[in-house]
Short mmCIF file of C-alpha atoms and ligand atoms in Angstrom, two decimals:
data_model
loop_
_atom_site.label_atom_id
_atom_site.label_comp_id
_atom_site.label_asym_id
_atom_site.label_seq_id
_atom_site.Cartn_x
_atom_site.Cartn_y
_atom_site.Cartn_z
CA MET A 27 -48.49 -15.01 -15.08
CA PRO A 28 -44.75 -15.17 -15.62
CA ASN A 29 -43.00 -17.30 -13.10
CA LYS A 30 -41.33 -14.68 -10.98
CA LYS A 31 -38.48 -16.04 -8.91
CA SER A 32 -38.05 -14.83 -5.40
CA LEU A 33 -34.82 -13.65 -3.87
CA HIS A 34 -34.08 -14.42 -0.28
CA ILE A 35 -31.29 -12.91 1.78
CA GLU A 36 -30.63 -14.88 4.91
CA SER A 37 -30.05 -11.79 6.99
CA SER A 38 -30.84 -12.86 10.51
CA GLY A 39 -27.14 -13.41 11.12
CA GLN A 40 -27.30 -17.16 10.65
CA LEU A 41 -25.31 -16.80 7.44
CA CYS A 42 -24.98 -13.12 6.58
CA ILE A 43 -21.89 -11.40 8.00
CA TYR A 44 -22.99 -7.91 6.88
CA CYS A 45 -19.96 -7.46 4.66
CA GLY A 46 -21.56 -5.35 1.95
CA ALA A 47 -20.20 -7.31 -1.01
CA CYS A 48 -23.71 -7.73 -2.44
CA VAL A 49 -24.50 -4.05 -1.90
CA GLY A 50 -21.47 -2.94 -3.88
CA ILE A 51 -22.12 -5.12 -6.89
CA CYS A 52 -25.91 -5.01 -7.35
CA PRO A 53 -26.23 -3.23 -10.70
CA LEU A 54 -29.58 -1.75 -9.68
CA ASN A 55 -28.43 -0.46 -6.34
CA CYS A 56 -31.34 -2.14 -4.62
CA ILE A 57 -29.65 -3.81 -1.65
CA TYR A 58 -29.17 -1.79 1.54
CA LEU A 59 -26.91 -2.50 4.47
CA ASP A 60 -27.57 -0.79 7.76
CA GLU A 61 -25.04 -2.07 10.29
CA THR A 62 -26.60 -5.44 11.06
CA ARG A 63 -29.62 -5.32 8.85
CA ILE A 64 -29.73 -6.05 5.17
CA THR A 65 -32.74 -5.34 3.01
CA PHE A 66 -33.48 -5.19 -0.67
CA ASP A 67 -36.06 -3.53 -2.84
CA GLU A 68 -38.01 -6.33 -4.42
CA SER A 69 -39.73 -3.99 -6.88
CA VAL A 70 -36.40 -2.96 -8.43
CA CYS A 71 -34.53 -6.29 -8.35
CA THR A 72 -34.34 -8.12 -11.68
CA ARG A 73 -33.23 -11.46 -10.21
CA CYS A 74 -29.98 -11.22 -12.15
CA GLU A 75 -28.29 -13.34 -9.44
CA ILE A 76 -25.12 -11.26 -9.44
CA CYS A 77 -25.37 -10.71 -5.69
CA VAL A 78 -25.74 -14.45 -5.17
CA LYS A 79 -22.29 -14.99 -6.67
CA ALA A 80 -20.76 -12.04 -4.84
CA CYS A 81 -21.78 -13.24 -1.39
CA PRO A 82 -18.75 -14.96 0.19
CA VAL A 83 -20.83 -17.08 2.53
CA GLY A 84 -23.80 -18.01 0.37
CA ALA A 85 -26.43 -16.08 2.28
CA ILE A 86 -28.45 -15.13 -0.79
CA GLU A 87 -30.62 -17.59 -2.63
CA ILE A 88 -32.91 -17.23 -5.57
CA GLY A 89 -35.49 -19.88 -6.17
CA MET B 23 -36.30 18.65 11.99
CA ALA B 24 -32.85 19.65 13.23
CA PRO B 25 -31.29 22.89 11.94
CA THR B 26 -29.48 22.88 8.61
CA LEU B 27 -25.71 22.59 8.84
CA ARG B 28 -23.43 24.40 6.43
CA PRO B 29 -19.81 23.25 6.31
CA ASP B 30 -17.56 24.17 3.36
CA VAL B 31 -16.82 20.52 2.73
CA LEU B 32 -19.00 17.53 3.59
CA VAL B 33 -17.20 14.17 3.61
CA ILE B 34 -19.32 11.02 3.66
CA GLY B 35 -17.51 8.04 5.20
CA ALA B 36 -14.75 8.04 7.84
CA GLY B 37 -12.53 5.30 6.46
CA PRO B 38 -8.92 6.15 5.61
CA ALA B 39 -9.77 7.99 2.37
CA GLY B 40 -12.53 10.03 4.01
CA SER B 41 -10.53 11.01 7.09
CA MET B 42 -7.55 11.89 4.92
CA THR B 43 -9.70 14.07 2.65
CA ALA B 44 -11.29 15.77 5.66
CA LYS B 45 -7.95 16.40 7.33
CA TRP B 46 -6.32 17.99 4.29
CA ALA B 47 -9.36 20.11 3.49
CA ALA B 48 -9.28 21.43 7.08
CA LYS B 49 -5.53 22.02 6.94
CA ARG B 50 -6.12 24.13 3.86
CA GLY B 51 -8.59 26.30 5.71
CA ALA B 52 -12.00 24.77 5.01
CA SER B 53 -14.66 24.02 7.61
CA VAL B 54 -15.26 20.30 7.29
CA LEU B 55 -17.92 17.90 8.49
CA LEU B 56 -17.08 14.18 8.38
CA LEU B 57 -19.93 11.66 8.58
CA GLU B 58 -19.69 8.03 9.64
CA LYS B 59 -22.76 5.85 9.46
CA ARG B 60 -21.48 3.38 12.00
CA GLN B 61 -21.20 3.94 15.72
CA GLU B 62 -17.48 3.32 15.80
CA ILE B 63 -14.85 4.45 13.31
CA GLY B 64 -12.73 1.53 12.10
CA SER B 65 -15.11 -1.16 13.26
CA PRO B 66 -15.94 -3.74 12.13
CA VAL B 67 -12.65 -4.28 10.33
CA ARG B 68 -13.19 -5.57 6.82
CA CYS B 69 -9.80 -5.99 5.22
CA GLY B 70 -6.68 -8.10 5.31
CA GLU B 71 -4.75 -5.43 7.24
CA GLY B 72 -1.62 -5.58 5.12
CA MET B 73 -0.19 -2.42 3.62
CA SER B 74 2.95 -0.97 2.10
CA LYS B 75 4.64 1.89 3.87
CA GLU B 76 6.54 4.04 1.39
CA TRP B 77 3.61 6.42 0.90
CA LEU B 78 2.91 7.28 4.55
CA ARG B 79 5.23 10.28 4.68
CA GLU B 80 3.78 11.72 1.48
CA VAL B 81 0.34 12.05 3.06
CA GLY B 82 1.52 13.04 6.53
CA ILE B 83 0.81 9.87 8.50
CA THR B 84 3.28 9.10 11.28
CA PRO B 85 3.79 5.50 12.40
CA GLY B 86 1.95 4.79 15.63
CA ARG B 87 0.58 2.04 17.79
CA TRP B 88 -1.63 0.90 14.90
CA ILE B 89 1.40 -0.94 13.53
CA ASN B 90 1.00 -4.55 14.46
CA VAL B 91 3.92 -6.26 12.74
CA GLU B 92 6.59 -4.90 10.46
CA VAL B 93 7.33 -7.62 7.93
CA GLU B 94 10.56 -8.15 6.00
CA GLY B 95 8.95 -9.31 2.82
CA ALA B 96 6.30 -11.27 1.01
CA ARG B 97 6.34 -14.88 -0.13
CA ILE B 98 4.49 -15.93 -3.24
CA TYR B 99 3.48 -19.62 -3.32
CA SER B 100 2.71 -21.37 -6.57
CA PRO B 101 0.06 -24.13 -6.67
CA SER B 102 2.66 -26.82 -5.95
CA GLU B 103 4.02 -24.47 -3.27
CA LYS B 104 7.25 -23.43 -4.79
CA VAL B 105 8.15 -20.17 -3.11
CA PHE B 106 9.37 -16.86 -4.41
CA GLU B 107 10.40 -14.29 -1.85
CA ILE B 108 10.01 -10.57 -2.37
CA ASN B 109 11.93 -8.49 0.12
CA GLU B 110 12.75 -4.87 0.70
CA LYS B 111 15.96 -5.11 -1.28
CA HIS B 112 14.28 -5.54 -4.63
CA ALA B 113 10.77 -4.33 -3.95
CA GLY B 114 11.74 -1.06 -2.26
CA ASN B 115 9.28 -0.14 0.44
CA GLU B 116 6.41 -1.96 -1.22
CA VAL B 117 6.43 -4.45 1.61
CA GLY B 118 5.53 -3.08 4.94
CA TYR B 119 3.16 -3.43 7.81
CA VAL B 120 0.42 -5.61 9.10
CA VAL B 121 -1.75 -3.15 10.96
CA GLU B 122 -4.58 -2.97 13.46
CA ARG B 123 -7.05 -1.52 11.03
CA ASP B 124 -9.46 -0.22 13.64
CA GLU B 125 -6.61 1.60 15.40
CA PHE B 126 -5.34 2.93 12.08
CA ASP B 127 -8.73 4.27 11.03
CA LYS B 128 -9.24 5.84 14.44
CA GLN B 129 -5.80 7.48 14.29
CA LEU B 130 -6.63 9.06 10.93
CA ALA B 131 -9.93 10.32 12.35
CA ILE B 132 -8.04 11.76 15.35
CA ASP B 133 -5.62 13.48 12.94
CA ALA B 134 -8.63 14.92 11.13
CA ALA B 135 -10.22 16.07 14.39
CA ASN B 136 -6.95 17.69 15.44
CA ALA B 137 -6.95 19.60 12.17
CA GLY B 138 -10.36 21.01 13.09
CA VAL B 139 -12.74 18.56 11.40
CA GLU B 140 -16.20 18.04 12.95
CA ILE B 141 -17.13 14.35 13.13
CA ARG B 142 -20.64 12.90 13.39
CA LEU B 143 -21.08 9.21 14.16
CA LYS B 144 -24.19 7.13 13.45
CA THR B 145 -24.98 9.50 10.60
CA ALA B 146 -25.78 7.97 7.24
CA ALA B 147 -26.30 9.81 3.97
CA ILE B 148 -29.66 8.80 2.53
CA GLY B 149 -29.72 11.07 -0.50
CA LEU B 150 -28.11 14.06 -2.18
CA LEU B 151 -29.31 17.66 -2.36
CA ARG B 152 -29.40 19.18 -5.83
CA GLU B 153 -29.70 22.68 -7.16
CA GLY B 154 -29.66 23.30 -10.89
CA GLY B 155 -27.94 20.00 -11.64
CA ARG B 156 -25.27 20.59 -9.01
CA ILE B 157 -24.82 18.58 -5.82
CA VAL B 158 -25.11 20.96 -2.88
CA GLY B 159 -24.97 18.60 0.06
CA ALA B 160 -26.72 15.54 1.40
CA LYS B 161 -29.80 14.44 3.24
CA VAL B 162 -28.69 12.46 6.27
CA LYS B 163 -30.18 10.40 9.00
CA GLN B 164 -28.66 10.91 12.41
CA PHE B 165 -29.91 8.86 15.32
CA GLY B 166 -33.13 8.33 13.42
CA GLU B 167 -33.64 12.01 12.66
CA THR B 168 -33.50 13.31 9.09
CA THR B 169 -31.48 16.48 8.46
CA GLU B 170 -30.20 18.33 5.42
CA ILE B 171 -26.56 19.29 5.30
CA ARG B 172 -25.71 21.87 2.67
CA ALA B 173 -22.13 22.24 1.50
CA PRO B 174 -20.49 23.69 -1.61
CA VAL B 175 -18.35 20.56 -1.90
CA THR B 176 -19.47 17.01 -1.10
CA VAL B 177 -17.01 14.10 -1.06
CA ALA B 178 -18.16 10.48 -1.32
CA ALA B 179 -15.77 8.23 0.60
CA ASP B 180 -18.37 5.61 1.38
CA GLY B 181 -16.31 2.59 0.47
CA PHE B 182 -16.78 -0.36 -1.80
CA GLU B 183 -20.55 -0.43 -1.38
CA SER B 184 -20.74 3.25 -2.32
CA GLN B 185 -24.19 4.53 -3.12
CA VAL B 186 -23.37 8.23 -3.12
CA GLY B 187 -21.46 8.13 -6.40
CA ARG B 188 -24.37 6.40 -8.10
CA TRP B 189 -26.84 8.93 -6.68
CA ALA B 190 -24.66 11.64 -8.21
CA GLY B 191 -24.87 9.89 -11.58
CA ILE B 192 -21.22 8.88 -11.70
CA PRO B 193 -21.05 5.35 -13.13
CA THR B 194 -19.28 3.01 -10.71
CA ASP B 195 -20.83 -0.27 -11.82
CA LEU B 196 -18.64 -3.33 -11.75
CA ALA B 197 -18.73 -6.33 -14.05
CA LEU B 198 -18.49 -9.74 -12.39
CA ARG B 199 -14.93 -10.08 -13.59
CA ASP B 200 -14.03 -6.76 -11.97
CA MET B 201 -14.75 -7.84 -8.43
CA ASP B 202 -13.38 -10.27 -5.88
CA THR B 203 -15.54 -11.69 -3.12
CA CYS B 204 -13.45 -11.95 0.04
CA LEU B 205 -13.58 -13.77 3.33
CA GLN B 206 -11.08 -13.79 6.16
CA TYR B 207 -10.66 -15.49 9.48
CA ARG B 208 -8.51 -14.24 12.27
CA MET B 209 -6.91 -17.38 13.60
CA THR B 210 -4.95 -18.16 16.69
CA ASN B 211 -2.39 -20.93 17.34
CA VAL B 212 -1.22 -21.01 13.72
CA ASP B 213 2.30 -21.42 12.31
CA SER B 214 2.55 -18.12 10.45
CA ASP B 215 5.96 -16.48 10.13
CA VAL B 216 6.03 -12.91 11.46
CA ARG B 217 8.69 -12.00 8.90
CA TYR B 218 6.43 -12.51 5.90
CA CYS B 219 3.07 -11.86 4.37
CA ASP B 220 2.22 -14.99 2.37
CA PHE B 221 0.23 -15.24 -0.85
CA PHE B 222 -0.97 -18.52 -2.40
CA LEU B 223 -1.86 -18.41 -6.09
CA GLY B 224 -3.64 -20.67 -8.54
CA LYS B 225 -6.71 -22.87 -8.27
CA VAL B 226 -6.75 -22.59 -4.48
CA ALA B 227 -8.43 -19.24 -5.16
CA PRO B 228 -9.72 -18.85 -8.73
CA GLY B 229 -8.88 -15.40 -10.06
CA GLY B 230 -7.58 -14.29 -6.66
CA TYR B 231 -5.36 -15.60 -3.90
CA VAL B 232 -5.22 -16.89 -0.36
CA TRP B 233 -3.34 -14.63 2.04
CA VAL B 234 -1.76 -15.08 5.43
CA PHE B 235 -0.85 -11.86 7.23
CA PRO B 236 0.89 -12.52 10.55
CA LYS B 237 -0.20 -10.57 13.59
CA GLY B 238 2.33 -11.99 16.03
CA GLU B 239 2.12 -14.54 18.83
CA GLY B 240 0.56 -17.25 16.70
CA LEU B 241 -2.17 -14.93 15.47
CA ALA B 242 -2.78 -14.35 11.75
CA ASN B 243 -5.33 -13.11 9.28
CA VAL B 244 -6.03 -15.95 6.87
CA GLY B 245 -8.19 -14.86 3.97
CA ILE B 246 -9.22 -15.38 0.40
CA GLY B 247 -10.36 -13.38 -2.60
CA VAL B 248 -12.14 -15.12 -5.48
CA GLN B 249 -13.02 -13.39 -8.74
CA VAL B 250 -16.81 -13.24 -8.83
CA SER B 251 -16.95 -14.31 -12.49
CA GLN B 252 -15.24 -17.57 -11.46
CA VAL B 253 -17.66 -18.37 -8.65
CA LYS B 254 -19.54 -21.57 -9.47
CA ASN B 255 -21.43 -22.40 -6.31
CA LEU B 256 -23.00 -20.68 -3.34
CA ALA B 257 -20.37 -19.61 -0.82
CA ASP B 258 -17.38 -20.52 -3.00
CA ALA B 259 -15.13 -18.07 -1.15
CA LYS B 260 -15.82 -19.82 2.13
CA THR B 261 -15.56 -23.29 0.62
CA TYR B 262 -12.17 -22.57 -0.97
CA LEU B 263 -10.80 -20.93 2.15
CA ASP B 264 -11.95 -23.75 4.42
CA ARG B 265 -10.40 -26.25 2.01
CA TRP B 266 -7.10 -24.38 1.97
CA ILE B 267 -6.96 -24.32 5.75
CA GLU B 268 -7.84 -28.01 5.94
CA HIS B 269 -4.90 -28.83 3.64
CA HIS B 270 -2.38 -26.81 5.66
CA PRO B 271 -1.73 -28.50 9.00
CA GLY B 272 -0.05 -25.38 10.42
CA TYR B 273 -3.40 -23.65 10.04
CA ALA B 274 -5.84 -26.52 10.37
CA LYS B 275 -4.79 -26.86 14.00
CA GLY B 276 -5.63 -23.19 14.65
CA LYS B 277 -8.81 -21.71 16.01
CA LYS B 278 -10.91 -19.08 14.31
CA ILE B 279 -11.71 -16.12 16.51
CA ASP B 280 -13.17 -13.67 14.02
CA MET B 281 -14.64 -13.66 10.54
CA VAL B 282 -15.02 -10.76 8.12
CA GLY B 283 -15.90 -10.46 4.47
CA GLY B 284 -16.37 -7.95 1.75
CA GLY B 285 -16.07 -7.02 -1.86
CA VAL B 286 -12.99 -5.65 -3.56
CA SER B 287 -12.93 -4.04 -6.99
CA ILE B 288 -10.25 -5.28 -9.36
CA SER B 289 -11.29 -3.04 -12.23
CA PRO B 290 -9.44 -0.57 -14.41
CA PRO B 291 -9.61 3.01 -13.07
CA LEU B 292 -12.98 4.79 -13.39
CA LYS B 293 -13.37 7.16 -16.32
CA GLN B 294 -14.80 9.88 -14.14
CA THR B 295 -14.69 10.63 -10.41
CA VAL B 296 -16.11 14.16 -10.23
CA ALA B 297 -19.35 15.93 -11.08
CA ASP B 298 -20.64 19.40 -10.24
CA GLY B 299 -20.22 19.82 -6.49
CA ILE B 300 -19.01 16.30 -5.76
CA MET B 301 -15.89 14.12 -5.79
CA LEU B 302 -15.42 10.38 -5.24
CA VAL B 303 -12.40 9.03 -3.39
CA GLY B 304 -10.93 5.71 -2.26
CA ASP B 305 -12.72 2.37 -2.66
CA ALA B 306 -15.87 4.30 -3.68
CA ALA B 307 -13.89 5.57 -6.68
CA ARG B 308 -12.63 2.04 -7.45
CA MET B 309 -9.06 3.04 -6.59
CA ILE B 310 -8.23 -0.37 -5.15
CA ASP B 311 -5.09 -1.85 -6.65
CA PRO B 312 -6.49 -4.49 -9.02
CA LEU B 313 -3.45 -6.74 -8.61
CA THR B 314 -3.07 -6.76 -4.82
CA GLY B 315 -6.58 -5.79 -3.76
CA GLY B 316 -5.09 -3.16 -1.44
CA GLY B 317 -7.01 0.08 -1.12
CA ILE B 318 -5.59 1.99 1.84
CA ALA B 319 -2.54 3.59 0.24
CA ASN B 320 -4.33 4.75 -2.89
CA GLY B 321 -7.29 5.99 -0.87
CA CYS B 322 -5.03 8.07 1.36
CA ILE B 323 -2.92 9.45 -1.48
CA ALA B 324 -5.99 10.45 -3.47
CA GLY B 325 -7.63 11.69 -0.24
CA LYS B 326 -4.91 14.25 0.33
CA ILE B 327 -5.32 15.61 -3.20
CA CYS B 328 -9.11 15.53 -2.87
CA GLY B 329 -9.05 17.46 0.42
CA GLU B 330 -6.74 20.12 -0.94
CA VAL B 331 -8.85 20.65 -4.05
CA ALA B 332 -12.06 20.66 -1.97
CA ALA B 333 -10.73 23.46 0.23
CA GLU B 334 -9.59 25.44 -2.77
CA ALA B 335 -12.95 25.01 -4.52
CA ALA B 336 -14.79 26.17 -1.39
CA ALA B 337 -12.49 29.18 -0.92
CA LEU B 338 -12.90 30.23 -4.54
CA GLY B 339 -16.63 29.53 -4.46
CA ASP B 340 -16.22 27.34 -7.52
CA PRO B 341 -17.19 23.71 -6.95
CA SER B 342 -17.99 23.20 -10.64
CA LYS B 343 -17.05 20.00 -12.34
CA ALA B 344 -14.56 21.99 -14.42
CA PHE B 345 -12.73 23.16 -11.30
CA LEU B 346 -12.90 19.78 -9.56
CA GLN B 347 -11.10 18.30 -12.55
CA LYS B 348 -8.03 19.51 -10.74
CA TYR B 349 -8.52 16.59 -8.35
CA GLU B 350 -9.24 14.23 -11.22
CA ARG B 351 -5.99 15.23 -12.94
CA GLY B 352 -4.07 15.13 -9.67
CA TRP B 353 -4.97 11.62 -8.60
CA ARG B 354 -4.56 10.26 -12.12
CA ALA B 355 -1.10 11.76 -12.45
CA ARG B 356 -0.12 10.08 -9.19
CA LEU B 357 -1.91 6.71 -9.41
CA GLU B 358 -3.45 5.93 -12.76
CA GLU B 359 -0.47 4.50 -14.59
CA LYS B 360 0.22 1.95 -11.87
CA LEU B 361 -3.46 1.10 -11.48
CA TYR B 362 -3.71 0.48 -15.18
CA ARG B 363 -0.48 -1.51 -15.37
CA ASN B 364 -1.50 -3.68 -12.44
CA TRP B 365 -4.93 -4.21 -13.95
CA LEU B 366 -3.30 -5.48 -17.16
CA ALA B 367 -1.04 -7.80 -15.16
CA LYS B 368 -4.04 -9.08 -13.17
CA GLU B 369 -6.03 -9.69 -16.38
CA LYS B 370 -3.18 -11.92 -17.53
CA LEU B 371 -2.66 -13.65 -14.20
CA VAL B 372 -6.28 -14.75 -13.86
CA THR B 373 -5.95 -16.71 -17.11
CA LEU B 374 -2.86 -18.70 -16.12
CA SER B 375 -2.96 -22.40 -15.45
CA ASP B 376 -1.55 -23.89 -12.26
CA GLU B 377 1.25 -25.36 -14.36
CA THR B 378 2.25 -21.93 -15.66
CA PHE B 379 2.17 -20.44 -12.15
CA ASP B 380 4.46 -23.21 -11.00
CA LYS B 381 6.95 -22.55 -13.78
CA ILE B 382 7.01 -18.81 -13.18
CA VAL B 383 7.53 -19.11 -9.45
CA ASP B 384 10.08 -21.87 -9.96
CA ALA B 385 12.08 -19.72 -12.38
CA LEU B 386 12.04 -16.83 -9.94
CA ALA B 387 12.80 -18.90 -6.86
CA GLY B 388 16.24 -19.85 -8.12
CA ILE B 389 17.59 -16.40 -8.91
CA ARG B 390 18.37 -13.07 -7.35
CA LEU B 391 16.46 -10.26 -8.96
CA GLU B 392 18.01 -6.84 -8.72
CA LYS B 393 14.79 -4.98 -9.13
CA LEU B 394 11.31 -6.40 -9.19
CA ASN B 395 9.40 -5.40 -12.28
CA VAL B 396 7.46 -7.18 -14.99
CA HIS B 397 10.34 -7.00 -17.45
CA ASN B 398 12.89 -8.55 -15.07
CA ILE B 399 10.43 -11.24 -14.01
CA LEU B 400 9.74 -12.25 -17.59
CA LYS B 401 13.44 -12.26 -18.45
CA ALA B 402 14.05 -14.71 -15.63
CA VAL B 403 11.17 -16.91 -16.71
CA GLN B 404 12.31 -16.80 -20.33
CA ALA B 405 15.73 -18.12 -19.36
CA LYS B 406 14.26 -21.24 -17.78
CA TYR B 407 10.89 -21.78 -19.47
CA PRO B 408 10.98 -20.02 -22.87
CA GLU B 409 7.60 -21.50 -23.85
CA VAL B 410 5.89 -19.73 -20.97
CA THR B 411 7.01 -16.27 -22.01
CA GLN B 412 5.31 -16.62 -25.37
CA GLU B 413 2.09 -15.98 -23.49
CA PHE B 414 3.51 -12.68 -22.33
CA ALA B 415 4.90 -11.39 -25.61
CA ALA B 416 2.88 -8.20 -25.17
CA PHE B 417 4.64 -7.39 -21.90
CA LEU B 418 8.22 -7.85 -23.11
S1 SF4 C 503 -30.56 -10.34 -8.03
FE1 SF4 C 503 -29.45 -8.72 -9.16
S2 SF4 C 503 -30.85 -6.94 -9.06
FE2 SF4 C 503 -31.56 -8.40 -7.51
S3 SF4 C 503 -30.58 -7.72 -5.60
FE3 SF4 C 503 -29.24 -9.28 -6.55
S4 SF4 C 503 -27.76 -8.14 -7.78
FE4 SF4 C 503 -29.47 -6.75 -7.31
S1 SF4 C 504 -22.68 -10.43 0.53
FE1 SF4 C 504 -23.72 -12.02 1.76
S2 SF4 C 504 -22.77 -11.88 3.77
FE2 SF4 C 504 -22.23 -10.00 2.69
S3 SF4 C 504 -23.84 -8.53 3.30
FE3 SF4 C 504 -24.53 -9.49 1.38
S4 SF4 C 504 -25.82 -11.23 2.04
FE4 SF4 C 504 -24.61 -10.59 3.84
#
């Protein structure tokens, strides 16, 4: 089994400020922002980590 | 399922570009439906709230209570904080207002409503309707209920995080280098000067800048944009901004009362902004000025053109890509040259060392420029630091 990394968006409001920066840059269009809820489609995400860099507050982690 | 709605023009997103598009389409005789996914137009505010003012008349916006502070100029700070002042005398009306963005957005929506536009809040587009390869409207979710809205012309004004353009198959992807990640605090009890918008360049904000936009009475928007390709660690934007504030006592003593963030495209203009039955406008069309990061003026200017073409396409019953090219040609004629020029300048600026920034600002600080343009700036720098201008041979 390939070692599939998991992506975690801290979206409970502890870190995320619902700014949409990650949504706009995800090349696969798999992050969704709905007012104060952010979700992403795990089956589409390639773990490219672009959104991790785009987040101004560091709410996204891949490990 | 609610009944199908059939406006002539469907505009997705009630930011400045969307409201402007809707208003001008209605003024040209179209029936227009404007959708906003949030419950309140203009909120939450996401941007720095600075804008120029020379374009307002062109698009029919009259100054109102959304103006917060009218500044006299801008000050550019080099890394060692040498200052170069840009004022109305040599920058024309490029300098302008610090605004209440929520009030501004609401005013544009009111203008649209007064022109006859229908507005639906809490209504998000969740997909597009297609017929024979043409976009013929959108599937929307309104208060949890899914509806189809059919329209000959659909306009995507859904901002930086635009999905609609991608659904339509119009490439809007950004490379890491083509985007800034931004964070801003509204701060109170700070020593900002209400006469100026301030910009701090260099390593304080890799590939971007720190801004201070005064809002009067000790209040200011203090923010940062960092080029995503230069981000090294988690939350770099926040780390750099906090560090900048810490090193500036006039701000370190202040209190943060609000925090917003977002992405800003700093890319060259898109190759294509229309397809059969659909047009992209504003931040969704990557019309943000890649040098300043400002998107309001360009969004409104393009919005007017977009609305007029949308109404014409609906009236003629021809929303084909070929006809909508009229919008594509229109906005490019008005904006593309400057967008491209500023993108080139930005590409150069992001490569400069702190030392070079210091020399440039130092050379400019000591002289009076008649007119502010790249050529005059480089001439001034050449006179004092000839070695620096070698880097800019292509611009001279
Ligand atoms: S890791 Fe890449 S593909 Fe996955 S959500 Fe982030 S930007 Fe999108
Ligand atoms: S970029 Fe970060 S703060 Fe902004 S919406 Fe995405 S996860 Fe939240």
